[in-house]
GROMACS .gro file of C-alpha atoms in nm:
model
  143
    1MET     CA    1   0.000   0.000   0.000
    2LYS     CA    2   0.129   0.347  -0.090
    3LYS     CA    3   0.240   0.588   0.177
    4SER     CA    4  -0.020   0.843   0.061
    5LYS     CA    5  -0.302   0.591   0.106
    6ILE     CA    6  -0.182   0.501   0.454
    7LEU     CA    7  -0.167   0.870   0.549
    8MET     CA    8  -0.512   0.926   0.402
    9ILE     CA    9  -0.648   0.647   0.621
   10LEU     CA   10  -0.462   0.756   0.938
   11GLY     CA   11  -0.550   1.126   0.906
   12PRO     CA   12  -0.927   1.083   0.932
   13LEU     CA   13  -0.887   0.818   1.203
   14LEU     CA   14  -0.700   1.074   1.415
   15MET     CA   15  -1.015   1.288   1.412
   16LEU     CA   16  -1.179   1.022   1.629
   17GLY     CA   17  -0.978   1.182   1.912
   18LEU     CA   18  -1.240   1.458   1.904
   19PHE     CA   19  -1.476   1.214   2.076
   20ILE     CA   20  -1.226   1.169   2.363
   21PHE     CA   21  -1.046   1.500   2.415
   22PRO     CA   22  -1.198   1.846   2.464
   23LEU     CA   23  -1.207   2.086   2.171
   24TRP     CA   24  -1.172   2.386   2.397
   25ASN     CA   25  -1.102   2.466   2.761
   26ILE     CA   26  -1.148   2.778   2.966
   27THR     CA   27  -0.995   2.838   3.308
   28LEU     CA   28  -1.110   3.128   3.523
   29GLU     CA   29  -0.901   3.244   3.817
   30ALA     CA   30  -1.027   3.481   4.085
   31PRO     CA   31  -0.938   3.555   4.448
   32GLN     CA   32  -1.272   3.420   4.572
   33TYR     CA   33  -1.204   3.081   4.410
   34PRO     CA   34  -0.889   2.922   4.556
   35ILE     CA   35  -0.918   2.650   4.293
   36PRO     CA   36  -0.967   2.800   3.943
   37LEU     CA   37  -1.297   2.730   3.769
   38GLY     CA   38  -1.276   2.532   3.449
   39LEU     CA   39  -1.501   2.430   3.164
   40ASN     CA   40  -1.427   2.183   2.886
   41MET     CA   41  -1.617   2.188   2.559
   42HIS     CA   42  -1.628   1.849   2.393
   43ILE     CA   43  -1.770   1.766   2.053
   44ASN     CA   44  -2.101   1.667   2.213
   45LYS     CA   45  -2.117   1.827   2.561
   46PHE     CA   46  -1.984   2.076   2.814
   47SER     CA   47  -1.811   1.933   3.120
   48ASP     CA   48  -1.681   2.075   3.446
   49VAL     CA   49  -1.311   2.054   3.529
   50HIS     CA   50  -1.414   2.037   3.897
   51GLU     CA   51  -1.758   1.964   4.034
   52PHE     CA   52  -2.002   2.259   4.007
   53ASP     CA   53  -1.768   2.471   3.788
   54THR     CA   54  -2.038   2.538   3.528
   55LYS     CA   55  -2.281   2.638   3.803
   56ASN     CA   56  -2.026   2.880   3.951
   57ILE     CA   57  -1.937   3.023   3.610
   58ASN     CA   58  -2.306   3.079   3.542
   59LEU     CA   59  -2.339   3.260   3.878
   60MET     CA   60  -2.051   3.493   3.789
   61ASN     CA   61  -2.190   3.548   3.440
   62HIS     CA   62  -2.524   3.645   3.593
   63TYR     CA   63  -2.364   3.946   3.765
   64VAL     CA   64  -2.232   4.092   3.439
   65GLY     CA   65  -2.545   4.005   3.240
   66MET     CA   66  -2.412   3.717   3.032
   67LYS     CA   67  -2.641   3.434   2.930
   68TYR     CA   68  -2.623   3.107   3.118
   69ILE     CA   69  -2.413   2.832   2.964
   70PRO     CA   70  -2.675   2.596   2.822
   71GLU     CA   71  -2.686   2.225   2.894
   72THR     CA   72  -2.675   2.156   2.522
   73ILE     CA   73  -2.648   2.342   2.193
   74PRO     CA   74  -2.761   2.230   1.844
   75GLU     CA   75  -2.398   2.184   1.737
   76PHE     CA   76  -2.363   1.897   1.985
   77THR     CA   77  -2.585   1.684   1.761
   78ILE     CA   78  -2.449   1.813   1.429
   79PHE     CA   79  -2.071   1.799   1.488
   80PRO     CA   80  -2.046   1.429   1.584
   81ILE     CA   81  -2.246   1.328   1.275
   82VAL     CA   82  -2.035   1.543   1.043
   83ILE     CA   83  -1.708   1.418   1.193
   84GLY     CA   84  -1.829   1.056   1.175
   85ILE     CA   85  -1.923   1.093   0.808
   86MET     CA   86  -1.593   1.262   0.724
   87VAL     CA   87  -1.394   0.990   0.902
   88VAL     CA   88  -1.576   0.713   0.714
   89LEU     CA   89  -1.540   0.897   0.382
   90GLY     CA   90  -1.172   0.965   0.450
   91VAL     CA   91  -1.097   0.602   0.525
   92LEU     CA   92  -1.293   0.482   0.220
   93ILE     CA   93  -1.117   0.735  -0.002
   94GLY     CA   94  -0.784   0.624   0.147
   95ILE     CA   95  -0.858   0.264   0.055
   96PHE     CA   96  -1.026   0.308  -0.284
   97GLY     CA   97  -0.952   0.664  -0.398
   98ASN     CA   98  -0.679   0.850  -0.577
   99TYR     CA   99  -0.510   1.186  -0.526
  100LYS     CA  100  -0.807   1.377  -0.676
  101TRP     CA  101  -1.039   1.225  -0.416
  102PHE     CA  102  -0.779   1.296  -0.145
  103LEU     CA  103  -0.775   1.661  -0.250
  104ALA     CA  104  -1.156   1.681  -0.268
  105TRP     CA  105  -1.185   1.537   0.084
  106PHE     CA  106  -0.926   1.785   0.209
  107VAL     CA  107  -1.113   2.080   0.054
  108VAL     CA  108  -1.448   1.968   0.200
  109MET     CA  109  -1.287   1.909   0.541
  110SER     CA  110  -1.124   2.254   0.529
  111ILE     CA  111  -1.455   2.420   0.444
  112LEU     CA  112  -1.629   2.233   0.726
  113GLY     CA  113  -1.350   2.329   0.968
  114ILE     CA  114  -1.374   2.696   0.874
  115ALA     CA  115  -1.754   2.683   0.901
  116GLY     CA  116  -1.724   2.525   1.248
  117MET     CA  117  -1.480   2.791   1.365
  118TYR     CA  118  -1.704   3.066   1.228
  119ASP     CA  119  -2.006   2.915   1.405
  120PHE     CA  120  -1.807   2.905   1.730
  121TYR     CA  121  -1.701   3.268   1.678
  122LEU     CA  122  -2.063   3.377   1.626
  123TRP     CA  123  -2.175   3.186   1.935
  124GLU     CA  124  -1.897   3.336   2.150
  125TYR     CA  125  -1.951   3.686   2.012
  126ASP     CA  126  -2.322   3.674   2.093
  127TYR     CA  127  -2.249   3.525   2.434
  128GLY     CA  128  -2.003   3.800   2.527
  129HIS     CA  129  -2.162   4.103   2.362
  130ASN     CA  130  -2.536   4.070   2.420
  131LEU     CA  131  -2.538   4.149   2.790
  132ASP     CA  132  -2.850   4.205   2.997
  133PRO     CA  133  -2.882   4.582   3.056
  134LYS     CA  134  -3.045   4.510   3.394
  135ALA     CA  135  -2.745   4.314   3.523
  136ILE     CA  136  -2.607   4.385   3.869
  137MET     CA  137  -2.276   4.502   3.721
  138ASN     CA  138  -2.336   4.716   3.416
  139PHE     CA  139  -2.044   4.804   3.191
  140LYS     CA  140  -2.099   5.118   2.989
  141ASN     CA  141  -1.863   5.306   2.768
  142PRO     CA  142  -1.857   5.670   2.890
  143ASP     CA  143  -1.827   5.789   2.529
   0.00000   0.00000   0.00000
């Protein structure tokens, strides 16, 4: 088997790590929390680094008017399906395809990756910019 076919099979299989490891992690440090708060975002769920971290983050977010971190988001059902399909397609293309199929898979995967990052950006932007004007701590630009 050619080296390119082996790499084309191994590459998509490495994406299965997304089902094990977090995509993103946030750690919040503050004097009132001797142990920093942490939140992991996996491909299909949010998880606390320590027990009750999400609850405590939501309490802090409440003071500045941020939305609560939801239990689930629509992406948690979409991303695993898309990744699963792309892994299967990548392995099949690695076994039966040629360099044109390899390139097509790479282009589609790149577009999906960019779309996923853009979706995450939009979600984070909305989460951090649409604050409740009636929040306990209200940040206003004096200008």
